C-alpha positions as a Python dict, from the first residue, in 0.01 Angstrom:
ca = {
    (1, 'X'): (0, 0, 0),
    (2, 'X'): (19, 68, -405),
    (3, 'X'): (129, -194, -544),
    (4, 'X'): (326, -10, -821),
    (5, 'X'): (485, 208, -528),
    (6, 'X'): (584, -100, -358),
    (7, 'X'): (765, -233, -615),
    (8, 'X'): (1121, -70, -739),
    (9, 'X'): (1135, 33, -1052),
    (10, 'X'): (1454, -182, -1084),
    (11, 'X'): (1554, -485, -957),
    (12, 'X'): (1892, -511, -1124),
    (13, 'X'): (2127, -361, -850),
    (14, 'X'): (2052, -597, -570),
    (15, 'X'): (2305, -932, -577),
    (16, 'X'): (2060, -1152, -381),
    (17, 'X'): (2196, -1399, -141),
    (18, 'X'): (2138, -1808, -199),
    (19, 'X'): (1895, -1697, -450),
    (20, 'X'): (1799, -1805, -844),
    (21, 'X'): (1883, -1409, -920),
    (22, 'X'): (1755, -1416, -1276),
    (23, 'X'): (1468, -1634, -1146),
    (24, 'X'): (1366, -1407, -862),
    (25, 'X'): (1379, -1127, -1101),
    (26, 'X'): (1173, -1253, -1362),
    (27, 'X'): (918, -1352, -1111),
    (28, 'X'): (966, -1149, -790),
    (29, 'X'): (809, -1255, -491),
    (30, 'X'): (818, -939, -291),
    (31, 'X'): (716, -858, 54),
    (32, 'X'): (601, -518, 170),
    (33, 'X'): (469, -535, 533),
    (34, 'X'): (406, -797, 807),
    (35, 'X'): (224, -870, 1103),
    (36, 'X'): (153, -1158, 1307),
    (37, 'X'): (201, -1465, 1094),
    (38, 'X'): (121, -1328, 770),
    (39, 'X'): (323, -1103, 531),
    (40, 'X'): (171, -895, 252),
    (41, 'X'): (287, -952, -107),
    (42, 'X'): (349, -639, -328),
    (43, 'X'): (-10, -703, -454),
    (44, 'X'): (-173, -706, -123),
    (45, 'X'): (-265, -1060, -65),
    (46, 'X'): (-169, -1219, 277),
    (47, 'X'): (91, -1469, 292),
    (48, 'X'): (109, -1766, 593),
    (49, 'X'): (480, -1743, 690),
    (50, 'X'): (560, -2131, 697),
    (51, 'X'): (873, -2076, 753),
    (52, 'X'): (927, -1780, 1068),
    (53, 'X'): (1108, -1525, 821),
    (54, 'X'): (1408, -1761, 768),
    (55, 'X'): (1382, -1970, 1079),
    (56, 'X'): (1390, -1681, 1265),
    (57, 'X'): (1083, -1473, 1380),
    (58, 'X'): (927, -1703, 1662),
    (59, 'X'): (721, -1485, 1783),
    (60, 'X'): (569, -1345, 1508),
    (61, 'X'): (631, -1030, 1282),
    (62, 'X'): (599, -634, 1408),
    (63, 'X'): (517, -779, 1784),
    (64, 'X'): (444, -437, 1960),
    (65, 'X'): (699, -509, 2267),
    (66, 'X'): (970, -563, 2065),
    (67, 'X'): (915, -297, 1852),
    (68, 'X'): (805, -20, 2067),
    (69, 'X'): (1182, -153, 2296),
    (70, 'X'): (1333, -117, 2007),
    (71, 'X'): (1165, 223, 1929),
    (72, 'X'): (1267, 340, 2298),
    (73, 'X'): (1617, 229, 2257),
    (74, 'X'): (1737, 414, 1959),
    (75, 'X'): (1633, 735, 2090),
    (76, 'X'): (1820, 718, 2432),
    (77, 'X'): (2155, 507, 2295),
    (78, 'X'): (2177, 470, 1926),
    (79, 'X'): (2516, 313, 2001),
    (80, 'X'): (2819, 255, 2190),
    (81, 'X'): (3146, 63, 2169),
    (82, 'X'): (3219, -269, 2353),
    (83, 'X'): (3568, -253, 2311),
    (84, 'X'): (3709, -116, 2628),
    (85, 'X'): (3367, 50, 2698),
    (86, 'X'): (3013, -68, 2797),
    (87, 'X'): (2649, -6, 2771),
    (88, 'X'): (2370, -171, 3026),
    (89, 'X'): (2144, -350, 2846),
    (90, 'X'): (2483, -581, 2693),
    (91, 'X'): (2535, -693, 3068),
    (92, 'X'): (2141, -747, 3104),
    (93, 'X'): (2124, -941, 2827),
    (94, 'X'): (2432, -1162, 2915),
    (95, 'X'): (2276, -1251, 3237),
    (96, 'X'): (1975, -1270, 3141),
    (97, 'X'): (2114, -1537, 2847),
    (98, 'X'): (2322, -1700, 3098),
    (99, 'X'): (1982, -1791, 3357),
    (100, 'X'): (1799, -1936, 3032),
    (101, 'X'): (2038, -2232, 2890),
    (102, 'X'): (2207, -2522, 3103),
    (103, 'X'): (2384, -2315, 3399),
    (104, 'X'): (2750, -2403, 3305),
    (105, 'X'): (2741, -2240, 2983),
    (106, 'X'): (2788, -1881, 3214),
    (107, 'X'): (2944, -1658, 2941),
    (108, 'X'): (2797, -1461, 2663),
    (109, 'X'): (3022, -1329, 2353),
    (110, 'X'): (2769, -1146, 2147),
    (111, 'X'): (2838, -1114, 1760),
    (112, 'X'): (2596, -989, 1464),
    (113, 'X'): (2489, -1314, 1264),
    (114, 'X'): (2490, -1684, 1270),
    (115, 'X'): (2834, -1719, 1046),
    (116, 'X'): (3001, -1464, 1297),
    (117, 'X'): (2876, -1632, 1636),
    (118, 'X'): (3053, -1964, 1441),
    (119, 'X'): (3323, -1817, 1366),
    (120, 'X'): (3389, -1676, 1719),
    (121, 'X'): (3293, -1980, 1849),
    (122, 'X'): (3582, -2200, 1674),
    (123, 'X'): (3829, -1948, 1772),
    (124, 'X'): (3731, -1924, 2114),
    (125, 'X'): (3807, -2317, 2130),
    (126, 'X'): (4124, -2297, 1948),
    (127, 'X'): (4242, -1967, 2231),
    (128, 'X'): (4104, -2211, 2503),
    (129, 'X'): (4294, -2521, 2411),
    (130, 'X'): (4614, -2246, 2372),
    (131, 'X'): (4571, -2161, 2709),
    (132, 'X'): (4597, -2471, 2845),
    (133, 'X'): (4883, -2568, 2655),
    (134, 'X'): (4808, -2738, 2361),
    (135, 'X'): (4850, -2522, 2113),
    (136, 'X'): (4868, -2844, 1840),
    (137, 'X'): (4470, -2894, 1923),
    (138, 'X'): (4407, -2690, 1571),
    (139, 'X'): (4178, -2951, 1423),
    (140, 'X'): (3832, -2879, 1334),
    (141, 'X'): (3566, -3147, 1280),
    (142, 'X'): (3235, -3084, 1141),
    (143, 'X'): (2971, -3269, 967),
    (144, 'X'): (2846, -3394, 612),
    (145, 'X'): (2558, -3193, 486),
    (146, 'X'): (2630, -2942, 794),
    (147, 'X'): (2565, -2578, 769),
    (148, 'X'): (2728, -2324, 1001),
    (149, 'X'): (2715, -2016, 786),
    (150, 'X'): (2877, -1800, 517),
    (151, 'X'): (3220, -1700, 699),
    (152, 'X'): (3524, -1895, 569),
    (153, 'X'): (3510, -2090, 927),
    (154, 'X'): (3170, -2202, 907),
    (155, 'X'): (3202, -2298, 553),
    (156, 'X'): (3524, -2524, 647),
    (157, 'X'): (3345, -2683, 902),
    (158, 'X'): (3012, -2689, 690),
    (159, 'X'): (2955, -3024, 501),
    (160, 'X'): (2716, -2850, 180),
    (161, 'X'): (2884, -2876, -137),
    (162, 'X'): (2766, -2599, -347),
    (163, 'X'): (2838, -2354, -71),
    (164, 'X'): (3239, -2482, -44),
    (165, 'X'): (3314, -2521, -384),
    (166, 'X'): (3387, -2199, -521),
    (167, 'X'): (3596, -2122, -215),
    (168, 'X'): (3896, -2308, -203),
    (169, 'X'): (4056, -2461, 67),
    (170, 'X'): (3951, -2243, 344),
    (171, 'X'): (4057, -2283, 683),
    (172, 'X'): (4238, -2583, 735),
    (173, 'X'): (4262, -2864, 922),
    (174, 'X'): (3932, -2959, 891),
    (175, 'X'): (3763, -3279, 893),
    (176, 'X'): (3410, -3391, 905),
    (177, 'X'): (3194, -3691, 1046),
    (178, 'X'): (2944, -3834, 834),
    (179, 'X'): (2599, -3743, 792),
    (180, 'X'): (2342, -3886, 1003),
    (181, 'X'): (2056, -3891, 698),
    (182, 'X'): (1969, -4283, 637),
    (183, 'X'): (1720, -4450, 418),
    (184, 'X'): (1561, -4673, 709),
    (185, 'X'): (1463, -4337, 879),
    (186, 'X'): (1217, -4217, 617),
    (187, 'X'): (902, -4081, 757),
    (188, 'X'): (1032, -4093, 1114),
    (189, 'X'): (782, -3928, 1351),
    (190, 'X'): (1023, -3741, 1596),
    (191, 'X'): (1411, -3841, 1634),
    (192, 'X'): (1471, -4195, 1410),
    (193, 'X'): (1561, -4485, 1572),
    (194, 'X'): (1888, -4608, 1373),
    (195, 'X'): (2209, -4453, 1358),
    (196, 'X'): (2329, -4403, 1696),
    (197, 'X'): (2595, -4558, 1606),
    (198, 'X'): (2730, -4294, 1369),
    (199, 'X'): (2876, -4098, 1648),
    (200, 'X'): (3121, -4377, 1666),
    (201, 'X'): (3245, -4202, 1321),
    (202, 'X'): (3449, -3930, 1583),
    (203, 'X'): (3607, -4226, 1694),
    (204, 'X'): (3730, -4300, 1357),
    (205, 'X'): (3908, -3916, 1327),
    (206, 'X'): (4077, -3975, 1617),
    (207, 'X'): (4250, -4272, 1562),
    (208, 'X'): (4355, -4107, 1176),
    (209, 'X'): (4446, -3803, 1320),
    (210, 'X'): (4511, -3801, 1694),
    (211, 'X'): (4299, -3685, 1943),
    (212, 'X'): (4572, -3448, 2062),
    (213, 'X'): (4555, -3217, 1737),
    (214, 'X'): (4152, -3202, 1742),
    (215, 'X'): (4023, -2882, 1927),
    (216, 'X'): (3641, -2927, 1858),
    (217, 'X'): (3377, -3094, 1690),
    (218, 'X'): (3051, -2866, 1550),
    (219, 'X'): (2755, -2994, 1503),
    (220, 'X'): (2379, -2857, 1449),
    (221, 'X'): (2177, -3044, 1724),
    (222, 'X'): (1910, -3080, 1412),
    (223, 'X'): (2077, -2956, 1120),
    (224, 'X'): (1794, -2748, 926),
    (225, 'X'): (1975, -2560, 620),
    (226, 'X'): (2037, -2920, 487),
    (227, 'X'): (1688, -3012, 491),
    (228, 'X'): (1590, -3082, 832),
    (229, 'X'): (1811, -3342, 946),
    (230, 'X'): (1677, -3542, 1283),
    (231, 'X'): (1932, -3692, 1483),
    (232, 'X'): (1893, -4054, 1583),
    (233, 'X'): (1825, -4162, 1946),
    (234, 'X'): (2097, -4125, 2168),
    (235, 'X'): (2363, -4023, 1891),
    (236, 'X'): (2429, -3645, 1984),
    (237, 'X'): (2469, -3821, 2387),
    (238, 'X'): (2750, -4060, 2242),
    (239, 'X'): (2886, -3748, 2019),
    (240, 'X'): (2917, -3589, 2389),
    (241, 'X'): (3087, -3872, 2547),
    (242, 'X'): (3305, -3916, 2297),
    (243, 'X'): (3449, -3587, 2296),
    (244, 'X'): (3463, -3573, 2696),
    (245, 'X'): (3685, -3925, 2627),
    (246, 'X'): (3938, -3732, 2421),
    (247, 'X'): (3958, -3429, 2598),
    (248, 'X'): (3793, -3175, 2218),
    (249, 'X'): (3512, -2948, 2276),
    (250, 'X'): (3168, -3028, 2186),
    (251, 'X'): (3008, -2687, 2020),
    (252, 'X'): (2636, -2689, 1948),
    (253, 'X'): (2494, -2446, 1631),
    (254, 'X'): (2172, -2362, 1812),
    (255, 'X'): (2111, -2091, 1521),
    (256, 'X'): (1834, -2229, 1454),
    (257, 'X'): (1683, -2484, 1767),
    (258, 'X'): (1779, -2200, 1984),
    (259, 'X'): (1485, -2005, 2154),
    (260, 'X'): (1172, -2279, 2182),
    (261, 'X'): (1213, -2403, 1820),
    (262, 'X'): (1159, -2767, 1956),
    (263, 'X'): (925, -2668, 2240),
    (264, 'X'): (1209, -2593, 2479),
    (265, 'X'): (1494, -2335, 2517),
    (266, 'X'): (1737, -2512, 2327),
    (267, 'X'): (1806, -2840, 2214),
    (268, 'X'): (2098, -2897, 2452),
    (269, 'X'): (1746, -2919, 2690),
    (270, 'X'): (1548, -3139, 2453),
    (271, 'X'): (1800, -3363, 2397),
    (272, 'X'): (1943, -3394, 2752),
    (273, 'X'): (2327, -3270, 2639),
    (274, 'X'): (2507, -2966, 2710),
    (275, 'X'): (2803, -2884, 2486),
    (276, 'X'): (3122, -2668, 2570),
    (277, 'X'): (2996, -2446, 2357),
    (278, 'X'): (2673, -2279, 2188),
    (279, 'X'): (2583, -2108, 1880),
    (280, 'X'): (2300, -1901, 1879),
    (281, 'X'): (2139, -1638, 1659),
    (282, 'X'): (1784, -1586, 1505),
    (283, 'X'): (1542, -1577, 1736),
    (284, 'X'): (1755, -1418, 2008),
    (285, 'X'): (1598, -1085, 1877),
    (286, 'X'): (1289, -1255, 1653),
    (287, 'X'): (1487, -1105, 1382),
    (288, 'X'): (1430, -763, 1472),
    (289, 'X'): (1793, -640, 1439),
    (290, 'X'): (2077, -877, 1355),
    (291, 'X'): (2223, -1037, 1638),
    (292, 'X'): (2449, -1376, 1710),
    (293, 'X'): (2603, -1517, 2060),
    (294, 'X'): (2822, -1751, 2170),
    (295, 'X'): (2735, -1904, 2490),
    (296, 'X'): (3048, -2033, 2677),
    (297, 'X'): (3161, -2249, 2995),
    (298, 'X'): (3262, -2075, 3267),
    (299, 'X'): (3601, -2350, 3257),
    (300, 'X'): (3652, -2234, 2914),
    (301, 'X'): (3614, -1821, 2955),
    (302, 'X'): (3819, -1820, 3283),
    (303, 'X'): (4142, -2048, 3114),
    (304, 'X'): (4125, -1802, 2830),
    (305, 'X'): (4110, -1512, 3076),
    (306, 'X'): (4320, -1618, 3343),
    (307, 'X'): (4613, -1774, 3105),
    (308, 'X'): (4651, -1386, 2906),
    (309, 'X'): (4958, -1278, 2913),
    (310, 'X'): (4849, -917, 2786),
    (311, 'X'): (4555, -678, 2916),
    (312, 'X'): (4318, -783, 2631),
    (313, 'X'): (4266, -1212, 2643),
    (314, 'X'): (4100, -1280, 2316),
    (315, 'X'): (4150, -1077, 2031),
    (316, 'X'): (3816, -1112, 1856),
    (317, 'X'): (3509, -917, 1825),
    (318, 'X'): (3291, -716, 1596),
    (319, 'X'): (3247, -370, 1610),
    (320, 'X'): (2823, -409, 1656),
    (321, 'X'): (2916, -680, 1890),
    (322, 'X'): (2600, -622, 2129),
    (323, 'X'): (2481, -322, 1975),
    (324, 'X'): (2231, -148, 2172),
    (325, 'X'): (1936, -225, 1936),
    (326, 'X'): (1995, -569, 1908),
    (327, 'X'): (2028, -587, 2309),
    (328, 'X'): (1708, -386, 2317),
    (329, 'X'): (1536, -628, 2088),
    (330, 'X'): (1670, -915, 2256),
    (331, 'X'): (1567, -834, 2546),
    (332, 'X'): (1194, -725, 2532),
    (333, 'X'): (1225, -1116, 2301),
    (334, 'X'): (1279, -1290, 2571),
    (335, 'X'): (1027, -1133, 2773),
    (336, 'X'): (786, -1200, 2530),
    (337, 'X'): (863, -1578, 2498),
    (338, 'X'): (840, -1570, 2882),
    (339, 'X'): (551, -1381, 2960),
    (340, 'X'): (358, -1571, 2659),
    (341, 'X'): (556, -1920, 2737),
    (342, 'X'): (600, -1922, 2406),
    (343, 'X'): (811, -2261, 2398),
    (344, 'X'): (548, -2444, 2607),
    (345, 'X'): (341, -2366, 2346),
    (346, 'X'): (525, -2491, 2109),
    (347, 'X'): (621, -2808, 2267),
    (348, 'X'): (155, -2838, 2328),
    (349, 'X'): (145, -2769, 1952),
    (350, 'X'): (429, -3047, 1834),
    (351, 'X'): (197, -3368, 1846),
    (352, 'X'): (-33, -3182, 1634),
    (353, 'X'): (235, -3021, 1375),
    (354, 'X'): (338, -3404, 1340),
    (355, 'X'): (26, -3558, 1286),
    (356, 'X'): (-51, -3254, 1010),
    (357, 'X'): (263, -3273, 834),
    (358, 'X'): (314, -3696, 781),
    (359, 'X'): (-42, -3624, 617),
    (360, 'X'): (171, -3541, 364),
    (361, 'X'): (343, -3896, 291),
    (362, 'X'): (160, -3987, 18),
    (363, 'X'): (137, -3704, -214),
    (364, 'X'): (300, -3729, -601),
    (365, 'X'): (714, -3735, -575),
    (366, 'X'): (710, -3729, -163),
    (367, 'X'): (1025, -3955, -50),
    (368, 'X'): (996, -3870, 307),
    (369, 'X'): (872, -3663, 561),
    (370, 'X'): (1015, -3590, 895),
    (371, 'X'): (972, -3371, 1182),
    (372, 'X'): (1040, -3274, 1557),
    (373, 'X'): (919, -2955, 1752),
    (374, 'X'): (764, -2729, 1545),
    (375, 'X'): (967, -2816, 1247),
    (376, 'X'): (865, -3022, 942),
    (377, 'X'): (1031, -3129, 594),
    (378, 'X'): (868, -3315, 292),
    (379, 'X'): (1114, -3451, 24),
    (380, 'X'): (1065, -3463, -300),
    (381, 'X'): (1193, -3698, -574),
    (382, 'X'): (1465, -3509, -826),
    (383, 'X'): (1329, -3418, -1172),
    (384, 'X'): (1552, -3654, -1370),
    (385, 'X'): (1866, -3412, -1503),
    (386, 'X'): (1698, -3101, -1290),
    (387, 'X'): (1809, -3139, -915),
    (388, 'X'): (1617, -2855, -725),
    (389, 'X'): (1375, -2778, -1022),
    (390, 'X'): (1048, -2942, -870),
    (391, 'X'): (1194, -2755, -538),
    (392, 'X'): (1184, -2394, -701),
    (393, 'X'): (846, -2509, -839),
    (394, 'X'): (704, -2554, -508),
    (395, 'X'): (826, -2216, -370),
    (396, 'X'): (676, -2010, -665),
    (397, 'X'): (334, -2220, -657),
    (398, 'X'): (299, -2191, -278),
    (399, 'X'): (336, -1815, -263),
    (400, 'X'): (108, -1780, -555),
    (401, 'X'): (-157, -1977, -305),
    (402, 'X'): (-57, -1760, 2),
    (403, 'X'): (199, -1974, 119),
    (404, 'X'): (589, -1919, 225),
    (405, 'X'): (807, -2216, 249),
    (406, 'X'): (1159, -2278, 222),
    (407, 'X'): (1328, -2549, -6),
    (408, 'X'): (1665, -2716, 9),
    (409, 'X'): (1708, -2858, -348),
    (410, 'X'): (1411, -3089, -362),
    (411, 'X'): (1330, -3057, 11),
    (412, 'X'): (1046, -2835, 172),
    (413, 'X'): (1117, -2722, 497),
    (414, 'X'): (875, -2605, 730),
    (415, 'X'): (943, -2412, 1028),
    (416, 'X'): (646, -2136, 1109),
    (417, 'X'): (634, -1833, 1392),
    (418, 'X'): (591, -2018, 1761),
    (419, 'X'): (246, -1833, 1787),
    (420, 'X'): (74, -2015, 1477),
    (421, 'X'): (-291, -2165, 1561),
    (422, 'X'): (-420, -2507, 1522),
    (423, 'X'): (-619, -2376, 1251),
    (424, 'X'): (-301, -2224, 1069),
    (425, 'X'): (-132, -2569, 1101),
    (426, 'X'): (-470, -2713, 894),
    (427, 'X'): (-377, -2428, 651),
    (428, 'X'): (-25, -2494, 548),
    (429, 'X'): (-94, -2874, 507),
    (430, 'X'): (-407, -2791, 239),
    (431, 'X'): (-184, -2548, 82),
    (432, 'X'): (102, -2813, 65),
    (433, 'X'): (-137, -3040, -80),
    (434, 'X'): (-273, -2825, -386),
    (435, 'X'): (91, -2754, -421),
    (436, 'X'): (231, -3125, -383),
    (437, 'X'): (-55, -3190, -652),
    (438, 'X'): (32, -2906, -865),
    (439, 'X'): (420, -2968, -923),
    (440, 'X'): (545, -3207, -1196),
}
């Protein structure tokens, strides 16, 4: 493709989301086409995706399947309602959803994003504890350095700074657990051994606020916005127990550790803990066409439903909620992670992503490097005065070698398409080096 016809002519108009605008515009890093596990800059060189889109294309960009379903689907049903009407392939994909995480989560409530499966997700627990008669279960708990999205909900329960503080007070009452990053976990291979313990901090919530107002506690099974966040041994098991003590619901943002990001389907599997309730979003369509769920108990759809005192149980939804597209892509997704065992893969490939990564360690400014599954994160000392400078750096000299990451502040995180090669691995960790090298 040109490169001059690739480019607008003007990149004023477009406000772009969590991004340096005047940065961006100065120096645009523009993508024109993809395939496989490289996109194509405006100028036509090849770049690795290092980072699956935005956590979010595991099985790799334009794959035919999902494409041509895709293709067939907006020809037959370019849409139809959900609200009081149906289409097939949203019932399909519900069942076909409910078969592939732990069997009790039964129920599918489909939504368009990440922010808008979160947001559904805390209102479904505050209808369910309704139903059952506790109406004064309002409280939300979430977690420092937690991301659950842009909607006023998931920035309440969200523990990032920069992305509450323009906002106000949002929805209230909202607490939030401490953060499970500590110093004696720095280059961790796999989940740290301390901090356990700082699932005990629910404990702490309850006895300030009373387990009888608290409706839920939200958590990211590995919380990835942040900076890739490991959770210590054991701590999201105690997290579970502790809620089960105290009757609150235990929701897992799966957004992004849904769909074989750790080498299995979810991380309610890796881990060994199911929640009440699951977030998921991403890779549910590789990114095809927007899409978001909200995986539910059976206990928890059938008080909701069986408590109603009117026709309609939950007033909620989203007028795309299952589009046909998005069920379309969904669906030929999950038959591509199947029929390629795409997460098996993944989970074969983890020893070696670790081993390539913690390579890393002793590069100029790295502070620590951690990983699990097919995810990775190297941390770099602050410039002194310039928080996220050396960050911003990275991202601009990596593309210019061929390379997309992703930063938080001062913290590359890695997180590539589940069909990468060995060979591809060795390529991201040179790159990284040059880079780490490069940056001042």
């Amino acid at each position: 493709m040109d490169a001059i016809v690739a480019r607008p002519n003007d990149l004023e108009s477009f406000w772009m989301p969590y991004t340096a605008n005047r940065d961006f515009k100065a120096r645009p890093r523009m993508c024109v086409s993809a395939r496989g596990m490289y996109y194509r800059s405006a100028d036509g060189r090849p770049i690795l995706d290092g980072t699956a889109g935005l956590w979010c294309v595991n099985a790799g960009h334009c794959a035919p399947r999902i494409v041509e379903a895709v293709q067939r689907q907006v020809a037959e049903l370019d849409f139809a309602p959900t609200f009081q009407f149906g289409h097939p392939k949203a019932f399909e994909l519900a069942g076909r959803l409910a078969q592939l995480f732990p069997p009790s989560l039964s129920h599918a409530f489909f939504a368009n994003s990440g922010s808008e499966a979160v947001d559904t997700a805390l209102k479904i627990a505050l209808a369910y504890h309704r139903a059952r008669g506790e109406g004064q279960r309002t409280r939300l708990i979430g977690r420092e350095r937690g991301y659950h999205g842009s909607g006023f909900g998931g920035m309440a329960v969200g523990g990032i700074a920069k992305n509450r503080a323009m906002f106000g007070a949002m929805v209230q009452p909202v607490d939030h657990l401490r953060h499970t990053h500590l110093a004696a976990n720095a280059f961790s291979r796999g989940a740290p051994d301390h901090g356990a313990e700082l699932a005990d901090d629910l404990e702490r919530l309850v006895a300030l606020h009373d387990a009888s107002t608290i409706a839920a506690v939200i958590v990211e099974p590995l919380a990835g916005s942040t900076g890739v966040l490991v959770p210590p041994k054991g701590y999201l098991a105690r997290l579970r127990e502790t809620c089960d003590r105290h009757g609150i619901l235990l929701i897992f943002d799966e957004v992004i550790t849904g769909f074989g990001r750790l080498g299995t389907t979810s991380a309610a599997d890796y881990f060994g803990v199911v929640p009440d309730l699951m977030v998921l979003a991403k890779a549910i369509t590789n990114a095809v066409v927007p899409m978001g769920a909200v995986m539910s108990s059976g206990a928890i759809y059938e008080a909701v439903v069986d408590a109603s005192p009117t026709p309609i149980e939950l007033f909620h939804g989203y007028t795309y909620s299952g589009h046909p597209l998005a069920c379309a892509a969904a669906l030929a997704t999950l038959d591509v992670y199947r029929d390629d065992a795409l997460f098996s893969r993944a989970a074969s490939l983890a020893p070696l992503w670790e081993d390539a990564v913690h390579r890393l360690a002793d590069r100029r400014h790295v502070v620590d490097v951690r990983n699990l599954g097919l995810v990775g994160a190297i941390e770099l000392a602050p410039r002194e005065g310039a928080p996220g400078a050396r960050g911003m750096d990275a991202v601009q000299l990596a593309f210019d070698a061929g390379l997309m990451i992703r930063v938080t502040g001062d913290i590359i995180a890695l997180s590539p398409p589940l069909v990468i090669t060995e060979d591809e691995i060795e390529t991201i960790v040179l790159t990284l080096a040059t880079v780490l090298d490069a940056v001042e």
